[in-house]
Coordinates of C-alpha atoms in Angstrom, one line a residue:
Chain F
X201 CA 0.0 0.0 0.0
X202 CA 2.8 2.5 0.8
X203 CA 4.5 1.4 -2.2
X204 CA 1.4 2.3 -4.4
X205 CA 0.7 5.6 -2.4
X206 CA 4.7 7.0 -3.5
X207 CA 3.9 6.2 -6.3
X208 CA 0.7 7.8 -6.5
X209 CA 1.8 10.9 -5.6
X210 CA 5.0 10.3 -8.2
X211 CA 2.5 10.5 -10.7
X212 CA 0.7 13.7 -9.1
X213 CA 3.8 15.4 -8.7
X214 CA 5.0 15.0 -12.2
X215 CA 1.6 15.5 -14.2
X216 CA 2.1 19.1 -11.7
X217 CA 5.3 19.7 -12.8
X218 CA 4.8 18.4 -16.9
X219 CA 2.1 21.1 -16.9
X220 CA 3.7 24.1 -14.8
X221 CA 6.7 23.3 -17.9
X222 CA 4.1 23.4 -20.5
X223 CA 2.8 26.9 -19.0
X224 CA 5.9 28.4 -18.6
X225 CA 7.5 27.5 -21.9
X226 CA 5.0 28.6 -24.0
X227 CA 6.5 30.7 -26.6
X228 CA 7.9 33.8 -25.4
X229 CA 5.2 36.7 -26.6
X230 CA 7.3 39.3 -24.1
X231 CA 9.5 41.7 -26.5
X232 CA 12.7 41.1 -27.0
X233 CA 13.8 44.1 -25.3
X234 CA 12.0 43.1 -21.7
X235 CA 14.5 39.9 -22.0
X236 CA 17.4 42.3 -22.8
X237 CA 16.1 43.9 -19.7
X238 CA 16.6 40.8 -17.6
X239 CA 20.4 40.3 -18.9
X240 CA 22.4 40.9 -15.9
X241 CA 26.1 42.5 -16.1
X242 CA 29.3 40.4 -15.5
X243 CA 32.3 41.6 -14.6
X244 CA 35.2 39.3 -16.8
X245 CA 37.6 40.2 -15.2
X246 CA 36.8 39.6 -11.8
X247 CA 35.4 36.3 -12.6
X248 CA 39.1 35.6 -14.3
X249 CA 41.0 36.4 -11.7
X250 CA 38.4 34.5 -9.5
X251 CA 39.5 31.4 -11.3
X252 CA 43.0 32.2 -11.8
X253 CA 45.3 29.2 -11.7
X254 CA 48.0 31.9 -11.2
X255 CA 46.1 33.7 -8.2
X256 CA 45.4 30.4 -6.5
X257 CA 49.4 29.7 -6.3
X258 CA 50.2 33.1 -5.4
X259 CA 47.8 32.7 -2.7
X260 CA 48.6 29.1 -1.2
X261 CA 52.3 29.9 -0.9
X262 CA 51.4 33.3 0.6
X263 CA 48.6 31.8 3.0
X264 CA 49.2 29.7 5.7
X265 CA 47.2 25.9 4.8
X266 CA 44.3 26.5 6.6
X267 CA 43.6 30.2 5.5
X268 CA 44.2 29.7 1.8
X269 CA 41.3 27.1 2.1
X270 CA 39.0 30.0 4.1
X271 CA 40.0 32.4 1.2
X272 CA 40.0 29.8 -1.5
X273 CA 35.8 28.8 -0.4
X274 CA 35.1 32.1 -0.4
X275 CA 36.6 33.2 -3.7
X276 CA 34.9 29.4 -5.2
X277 CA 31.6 31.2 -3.6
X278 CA 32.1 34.3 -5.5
X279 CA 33.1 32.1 -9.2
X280 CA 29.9 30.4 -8.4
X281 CA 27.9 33.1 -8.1
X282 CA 29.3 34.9 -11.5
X283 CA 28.7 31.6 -12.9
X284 CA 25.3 31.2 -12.0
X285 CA 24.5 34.7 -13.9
X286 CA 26.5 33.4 -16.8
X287 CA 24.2 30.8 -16.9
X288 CA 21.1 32.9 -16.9
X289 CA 21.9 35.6 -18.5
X290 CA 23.4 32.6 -21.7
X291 CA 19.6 31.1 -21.2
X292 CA 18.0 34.9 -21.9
X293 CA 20.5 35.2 -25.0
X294 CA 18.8 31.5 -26.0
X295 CA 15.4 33.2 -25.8
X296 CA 15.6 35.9 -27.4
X297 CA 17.9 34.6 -29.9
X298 CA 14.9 31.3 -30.6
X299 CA 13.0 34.5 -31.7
X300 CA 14.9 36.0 -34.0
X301 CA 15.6 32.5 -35.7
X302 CA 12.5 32.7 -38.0
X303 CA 13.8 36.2 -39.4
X304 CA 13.5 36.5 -42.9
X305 CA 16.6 38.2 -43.1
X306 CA 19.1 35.3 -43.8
X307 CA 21.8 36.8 -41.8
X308 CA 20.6 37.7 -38.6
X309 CA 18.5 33.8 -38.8
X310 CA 22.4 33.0 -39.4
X311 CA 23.6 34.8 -36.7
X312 CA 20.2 33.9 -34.1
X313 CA 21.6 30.2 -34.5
X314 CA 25.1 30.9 -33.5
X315 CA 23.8 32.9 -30.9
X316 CA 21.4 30.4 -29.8
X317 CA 24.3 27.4 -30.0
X318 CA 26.8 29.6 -28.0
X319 CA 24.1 30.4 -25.5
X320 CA 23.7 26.6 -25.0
X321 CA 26.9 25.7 -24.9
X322 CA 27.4 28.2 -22.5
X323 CA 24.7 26.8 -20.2
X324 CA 26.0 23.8 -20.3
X325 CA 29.4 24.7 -19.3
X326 CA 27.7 26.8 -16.9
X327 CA 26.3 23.7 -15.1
X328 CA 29.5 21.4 -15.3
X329 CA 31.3 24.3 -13.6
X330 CA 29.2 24.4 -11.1
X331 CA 29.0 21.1 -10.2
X332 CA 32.5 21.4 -10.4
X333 CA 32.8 24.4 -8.0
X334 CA 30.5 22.6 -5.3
X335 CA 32.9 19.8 -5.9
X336 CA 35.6 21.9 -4.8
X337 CA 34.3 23.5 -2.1
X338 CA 34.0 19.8 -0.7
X339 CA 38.1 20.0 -1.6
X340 CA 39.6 23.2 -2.1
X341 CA 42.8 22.0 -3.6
X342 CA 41.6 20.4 -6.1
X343 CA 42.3 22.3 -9.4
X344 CA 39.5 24.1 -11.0
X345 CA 39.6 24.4 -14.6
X346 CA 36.9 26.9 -16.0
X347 CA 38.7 27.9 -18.4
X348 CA 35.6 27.1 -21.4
X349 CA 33.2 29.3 -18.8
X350 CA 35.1 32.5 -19.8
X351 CA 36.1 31.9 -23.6
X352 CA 32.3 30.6 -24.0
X353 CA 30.8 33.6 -22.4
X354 CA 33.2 36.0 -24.4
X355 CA 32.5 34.5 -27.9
X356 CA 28.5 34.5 -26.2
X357 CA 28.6 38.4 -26.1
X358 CA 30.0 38.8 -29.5
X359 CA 27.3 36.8 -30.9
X360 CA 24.3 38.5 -29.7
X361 CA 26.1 42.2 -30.2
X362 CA 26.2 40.3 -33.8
X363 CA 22.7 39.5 -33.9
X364 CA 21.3 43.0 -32.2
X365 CA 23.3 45.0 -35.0
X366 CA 21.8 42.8 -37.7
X367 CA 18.1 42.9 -36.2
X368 CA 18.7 46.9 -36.3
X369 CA 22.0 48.3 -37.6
X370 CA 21.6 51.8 -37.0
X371 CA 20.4 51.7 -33.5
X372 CA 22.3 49.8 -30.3
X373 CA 21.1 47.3 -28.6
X374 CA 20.9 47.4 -25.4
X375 CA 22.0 43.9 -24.3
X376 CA 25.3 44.4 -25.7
X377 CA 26.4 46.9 -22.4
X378 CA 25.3 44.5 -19.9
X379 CA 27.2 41.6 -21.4
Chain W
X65 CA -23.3 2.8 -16.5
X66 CA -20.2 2.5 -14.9
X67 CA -19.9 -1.3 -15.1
X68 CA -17.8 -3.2 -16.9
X69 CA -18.9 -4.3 -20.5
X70 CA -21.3 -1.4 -20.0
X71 CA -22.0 0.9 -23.3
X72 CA -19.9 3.4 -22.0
X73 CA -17.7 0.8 -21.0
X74 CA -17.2 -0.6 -24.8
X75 CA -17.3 2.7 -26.6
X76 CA -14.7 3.9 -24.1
X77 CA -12.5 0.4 -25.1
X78 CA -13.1 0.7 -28.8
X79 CA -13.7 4.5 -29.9
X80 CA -10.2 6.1 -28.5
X81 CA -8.3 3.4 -30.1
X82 CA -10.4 3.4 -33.4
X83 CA -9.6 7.0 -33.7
X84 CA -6.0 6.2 -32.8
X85 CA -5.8 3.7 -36.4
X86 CA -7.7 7.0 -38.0
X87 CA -5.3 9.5 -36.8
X88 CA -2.3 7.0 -38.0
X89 CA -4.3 6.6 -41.7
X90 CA -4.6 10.9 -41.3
X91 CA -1.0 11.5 -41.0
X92 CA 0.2 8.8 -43.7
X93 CA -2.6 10.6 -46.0
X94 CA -1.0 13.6 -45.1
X95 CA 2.4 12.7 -45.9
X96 CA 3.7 13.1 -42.3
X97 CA 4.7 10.0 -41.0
X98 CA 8.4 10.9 -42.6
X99 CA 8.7 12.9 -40.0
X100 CA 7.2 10.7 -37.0
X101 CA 7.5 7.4 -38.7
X102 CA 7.3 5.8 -35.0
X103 CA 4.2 7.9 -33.7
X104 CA 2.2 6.8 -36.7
X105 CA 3.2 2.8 -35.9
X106 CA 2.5 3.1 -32.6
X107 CA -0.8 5.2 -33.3
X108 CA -1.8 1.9 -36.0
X109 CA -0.9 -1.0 -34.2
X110 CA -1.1 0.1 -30.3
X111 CA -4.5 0.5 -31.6
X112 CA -4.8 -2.3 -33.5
X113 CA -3.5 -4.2 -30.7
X114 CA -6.0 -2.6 -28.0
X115 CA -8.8 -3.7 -31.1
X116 CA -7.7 -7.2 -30.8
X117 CA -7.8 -7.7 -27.1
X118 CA -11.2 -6.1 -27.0
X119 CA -12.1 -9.1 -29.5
X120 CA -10.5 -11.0 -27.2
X121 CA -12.3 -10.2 -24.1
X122 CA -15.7 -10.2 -26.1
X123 CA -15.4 -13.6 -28.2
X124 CA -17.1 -16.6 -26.1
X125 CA -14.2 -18.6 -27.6
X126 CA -11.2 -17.2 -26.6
X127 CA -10.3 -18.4 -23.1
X128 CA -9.1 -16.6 -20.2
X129 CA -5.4 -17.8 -20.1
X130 CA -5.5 -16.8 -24.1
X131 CA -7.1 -13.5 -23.1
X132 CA -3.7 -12.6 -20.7
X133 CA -1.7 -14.0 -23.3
X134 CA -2.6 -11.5 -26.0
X135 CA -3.1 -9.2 -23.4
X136 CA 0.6 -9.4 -22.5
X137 CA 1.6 -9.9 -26.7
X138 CA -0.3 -6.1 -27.1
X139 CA 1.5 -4.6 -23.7
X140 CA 4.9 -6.2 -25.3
X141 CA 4.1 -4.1 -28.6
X142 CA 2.5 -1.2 -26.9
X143 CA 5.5 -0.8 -24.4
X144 CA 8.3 -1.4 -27.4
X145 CA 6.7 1.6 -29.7
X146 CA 6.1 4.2 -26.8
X147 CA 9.8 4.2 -26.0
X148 CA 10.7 4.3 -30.1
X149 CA 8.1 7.3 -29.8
X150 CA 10.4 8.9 -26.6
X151 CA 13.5 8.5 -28.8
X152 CA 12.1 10.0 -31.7
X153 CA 10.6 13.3 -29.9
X154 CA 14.0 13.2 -28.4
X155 CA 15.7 13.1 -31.6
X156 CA 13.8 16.3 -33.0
X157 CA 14.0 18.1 -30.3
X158 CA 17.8 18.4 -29.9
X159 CA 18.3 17.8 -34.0
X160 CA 18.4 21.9 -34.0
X161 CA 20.8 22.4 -31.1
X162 CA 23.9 20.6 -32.2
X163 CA 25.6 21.8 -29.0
X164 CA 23.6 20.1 -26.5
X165 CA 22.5 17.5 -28.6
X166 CA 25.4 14.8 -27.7
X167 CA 24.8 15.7 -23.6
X168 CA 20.7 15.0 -24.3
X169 CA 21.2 11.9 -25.7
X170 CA 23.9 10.4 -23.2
X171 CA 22.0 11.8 -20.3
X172 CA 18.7 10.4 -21.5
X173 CA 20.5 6.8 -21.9
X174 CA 21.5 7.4 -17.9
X175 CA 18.9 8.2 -16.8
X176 CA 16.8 5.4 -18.8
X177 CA 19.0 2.9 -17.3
X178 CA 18.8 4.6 -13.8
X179 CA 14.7 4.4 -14.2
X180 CA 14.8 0.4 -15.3
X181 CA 17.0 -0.3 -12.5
X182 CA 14.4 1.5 -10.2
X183 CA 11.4 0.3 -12.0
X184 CA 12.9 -3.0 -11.4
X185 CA 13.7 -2.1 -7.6
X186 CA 9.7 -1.6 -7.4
X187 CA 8.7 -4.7 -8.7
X188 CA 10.8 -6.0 -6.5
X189 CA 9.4 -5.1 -3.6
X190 CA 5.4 -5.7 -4.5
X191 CA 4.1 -8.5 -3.4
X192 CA 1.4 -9.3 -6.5
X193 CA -2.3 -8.7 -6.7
X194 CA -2.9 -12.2 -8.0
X195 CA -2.2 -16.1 -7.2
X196 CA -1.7 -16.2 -11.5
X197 CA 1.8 -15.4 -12.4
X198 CA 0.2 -13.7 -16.1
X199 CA -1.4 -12.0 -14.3
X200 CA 0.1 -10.4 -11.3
X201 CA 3.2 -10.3 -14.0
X202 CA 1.2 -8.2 -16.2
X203 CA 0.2 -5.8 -13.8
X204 CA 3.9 -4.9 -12.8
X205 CA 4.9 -5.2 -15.8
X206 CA 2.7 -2.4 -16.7
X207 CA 3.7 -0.7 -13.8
X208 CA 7.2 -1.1 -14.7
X209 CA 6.4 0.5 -18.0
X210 CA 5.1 3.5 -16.8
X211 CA 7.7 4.2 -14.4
X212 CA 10.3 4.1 -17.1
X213 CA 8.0 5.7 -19.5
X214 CA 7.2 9.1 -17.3
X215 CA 10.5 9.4 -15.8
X216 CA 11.9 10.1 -19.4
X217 CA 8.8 12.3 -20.6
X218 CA 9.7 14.0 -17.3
X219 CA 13.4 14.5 -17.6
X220 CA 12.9 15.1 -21.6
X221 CA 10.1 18.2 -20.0
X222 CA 12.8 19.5 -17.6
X223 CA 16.0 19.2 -20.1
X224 CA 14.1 20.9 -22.4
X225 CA 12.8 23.9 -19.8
X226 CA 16.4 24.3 -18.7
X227 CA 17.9 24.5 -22.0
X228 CA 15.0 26.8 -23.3
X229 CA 14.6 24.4 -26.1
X230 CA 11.7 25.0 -28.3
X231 CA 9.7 22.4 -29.3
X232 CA 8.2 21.1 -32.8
X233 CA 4.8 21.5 -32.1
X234 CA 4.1 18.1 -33.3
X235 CA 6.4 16.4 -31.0
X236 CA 5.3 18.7 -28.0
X237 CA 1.5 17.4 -28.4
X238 CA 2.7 13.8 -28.7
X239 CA 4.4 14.1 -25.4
X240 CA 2.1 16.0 -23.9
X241 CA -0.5 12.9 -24.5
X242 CA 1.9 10.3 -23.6
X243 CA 2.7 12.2 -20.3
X244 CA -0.9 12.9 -19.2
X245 CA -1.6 8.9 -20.0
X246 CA 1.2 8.0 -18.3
X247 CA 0.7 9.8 -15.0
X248 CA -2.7 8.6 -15.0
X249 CA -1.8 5.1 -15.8
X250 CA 0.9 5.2 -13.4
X251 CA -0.9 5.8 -10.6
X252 CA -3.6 3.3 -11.4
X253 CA -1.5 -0.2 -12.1
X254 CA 0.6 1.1 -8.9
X255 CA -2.9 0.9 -7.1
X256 CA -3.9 -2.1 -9.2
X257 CA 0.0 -4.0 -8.8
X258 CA 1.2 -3.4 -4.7
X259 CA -2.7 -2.4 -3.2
X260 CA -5.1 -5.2 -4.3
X261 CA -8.3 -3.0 -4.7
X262 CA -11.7 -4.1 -4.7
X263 CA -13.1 -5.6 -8.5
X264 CA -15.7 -2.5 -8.1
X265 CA -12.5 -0.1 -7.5
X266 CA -10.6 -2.3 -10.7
X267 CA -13.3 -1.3 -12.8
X268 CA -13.5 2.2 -11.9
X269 CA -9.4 2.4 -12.5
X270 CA -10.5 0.8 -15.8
X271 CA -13.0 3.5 -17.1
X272 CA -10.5 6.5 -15.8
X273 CA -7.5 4.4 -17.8
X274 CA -9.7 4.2 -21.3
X275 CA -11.1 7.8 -20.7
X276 CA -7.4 9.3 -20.0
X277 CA -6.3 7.3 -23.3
X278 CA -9.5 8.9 -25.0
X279 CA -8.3 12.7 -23.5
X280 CA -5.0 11.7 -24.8
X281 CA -5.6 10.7 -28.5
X282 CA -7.9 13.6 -28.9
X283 CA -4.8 15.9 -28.0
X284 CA -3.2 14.1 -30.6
X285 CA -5.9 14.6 -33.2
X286 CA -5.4 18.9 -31.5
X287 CA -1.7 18.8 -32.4
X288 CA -1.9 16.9 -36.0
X289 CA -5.2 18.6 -37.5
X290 CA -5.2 22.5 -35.9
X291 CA -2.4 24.7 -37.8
X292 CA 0.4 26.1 -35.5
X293 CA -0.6 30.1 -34.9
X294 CA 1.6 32.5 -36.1
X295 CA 3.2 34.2 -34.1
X296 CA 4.5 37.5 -34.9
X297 CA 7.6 38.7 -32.9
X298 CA 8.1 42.5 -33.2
X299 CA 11.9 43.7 -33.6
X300 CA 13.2 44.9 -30.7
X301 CA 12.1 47.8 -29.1
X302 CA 15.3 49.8 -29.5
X303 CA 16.4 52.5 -27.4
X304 CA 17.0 55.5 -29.5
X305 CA 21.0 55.9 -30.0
X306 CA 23.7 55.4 -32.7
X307 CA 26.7 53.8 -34.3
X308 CA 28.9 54.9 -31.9
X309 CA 27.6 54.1 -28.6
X310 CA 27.5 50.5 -30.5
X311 CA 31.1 51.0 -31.3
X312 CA 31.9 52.2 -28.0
X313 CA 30.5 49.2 -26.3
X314 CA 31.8 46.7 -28.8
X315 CA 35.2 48.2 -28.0
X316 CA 34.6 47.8 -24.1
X317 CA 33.8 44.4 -25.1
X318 CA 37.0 43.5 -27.0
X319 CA 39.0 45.2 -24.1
X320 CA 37.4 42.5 -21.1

């Protein structure tokens, strides 16, 4: 009986779930420009020197053992937190570029695709970095290589600055300052 | 009314999978099954299959242990071309997104062998709503089904939500019937398999199971027959500005 009644609810949960998904993915009838809105800034830099191989050296041989593993959760913390706005603002750049993809204008279709497969690719290094990064906090030592997180997210940017000057040359848009 | 062999009873047995062959026939006339070449088998001979045990359970002749036994040939079937359905949605969902396609495909094979193991794991542990091996067997098996069945709808629902993957209309109203059929199917054989209900309660399970399958292959007929609406997206509201703040901020860019 218990076994039916999980189960039960198994069922229950998931028709919930498979129709809150269905709601909320309907296609996107907001402008573009509200999504643009939603595109939070990133500071690169700080996020590079965050995962710095370099910097994390520097610091253990500077830090005594348990110190450098305070700082180095903290600064794992931070590259987290830049990577989980990577992540959303890459899955805003997928919206927006899924409707731009049925342009008649062959080039900016063209360049909604890249956009669209960057943006992707972006969110899925997004999430293997972050596993990563809660894998590290577990061990601090262990090396952290997001690397792809920052080359992905730079080659994102260019592609939807690409896209926005295609959509509308002679205007800017205004995702391209917040990336 | 709500008996078994009733009217209702028989129409609800016969009519949904009736219009399931039709809707298969529709999209062949239609020169769609190209595209969903496993929807439109498992549309024709799910239904035909379904057709066949009716005539089974209504022919004086056919006995009870031959009455399980196609029962269990059409569940084989049945089971077989839902999954080839799963892969195929699967397939033309991520054929568009070549950069997540690879991670789709392994994660759905993970997580397809995560659910047998714990579909298995849960027929492990009931204990068999009948002295009849057919029959208890076909019960978990159906339960087993299901398990597998909505766990990949669900993960397919989520992977797709997360990625903001945009479905093929076509493909999202087959899912969307298969999901809604297999929650509701789900639940039931899990009642049916592990809680031994009452023949009256069996009965009722049976008339919510052909009604669900009805709900379901009407969606279907929704999705195949009702054109997509057009959707118009506007260009972007853009501020008003000019080339250079563009320049300006592609040469911030460059410079991070």
């Amino acid at each position: 009986m218990t076994l039916a009644l999980v189960l039960v609810i198994a069922a229950a949960l998931a028709l919930v779930l498979i129709l809150g998904v269905t709601v909320s993915t309907r296609p996107q009838l907001s402008p573009g420009s509200a999504l643009a809105q939603r595109i939070e800034p990133i500071d690169i830099e700080a996020f590079r020197n965050l995962i710095s191989p370099a910097e994390n050296e520097y610091l253990r041989r500077r830090l005594p053992a348990t110190e450098f593993r305070r700082v180095q959760r903290e600064r794992l913390r931070a590259a987290a937190a830049y990577i989980r706005v990577a992540g959303r603002n890459a899955a805003l750049l997928v919206a927006i570029g899924q409707a731009a993809r049925s342009a008649s204008d062959g080039a900016t279709a063209e360049a909604a695709h890249e956009l669209v497969d960057n943006g992707l690719l972006l969110r899925r290094n997004a999430t293997i970095a972050l596993l990563r990064i809660y894998l590290a906090l577990a061990w601090p030592q262990s090396a952290l290589a997001a690397a792809p997180i920052v080359h992905g997210y730079e080659q994102l940017s260019g592609r939807a600055m690409l896209l926005g000057r295609l959509q509308n040359p002679a205007v800017p848009v205004r995702i391209s300052g917040n990336l | 009314m709500l008996q078994a062999h009733s009217f209702l009873w028989n129409y609800l047995w016969v009519a949904p999978n009736l219009l399931s062959v039709s809707l298969g026939c529709l999209i062949v006339r239609r020169g769609l099954n190209r595209q969903i070449p496993a929807f439109v088998a498992f549309l024709i001979l799910a239904g035909l299959g379904d057709l066949a045990l009716f005539g089974a359970d209504i022919a004086p002749f056919v006995s009870a242990r031959n009455y399980w036994v196609v029962a269990w040939a059409a569940l084989l079937l049945e089971a077989v071309l839902k999954f080839f359905v799963i892969g195929e949605v699967l397939s033309k969902l991520l054929m568009p997104y070549s950069s997540v396609s690879r991670l789709g495909r392994n994660l759905v094979s993970g997580s397809g062998a995560i659910l047998v193991l714990l579909a298995g794991l849960i027929a492990g542990f009931a204990h068999g709503d009948n002295p009849f091996r057919l029959i208890s067997g076909f019960h978990l098996f159906e339960q087993t089904v299901f398990v597998v069945e909505l766990g990949l709808i669900v993960f397919l629902f989520l992977f797709a939500a997360y990625f903001q993957l945009s479905w093929d209309r076509l493909s999202f109203g087959i899912l969307l019937g298969l999901s809604i059929s297999a929650c509701e199917h789900l639940a039931t054989w899990a009642v049916i398999a592990n809680a031994s209900p009452s023949e009256h309660t069996r009965t009722l399970f049976g008339f919510m199971g052909m009604a669900t399958y009805h709900l379901c292959v009407l969606i279907w007929f929704y999705y195949v027959l009702v054109p997509q609406k057009v959707v118009t997206m506007s260009v972007l509201p853009l501020p008003e500005n000019n080339l250079a703040v563009w320049n300006r901020e592609l040469e911030r860019l460059l410079q991070q």
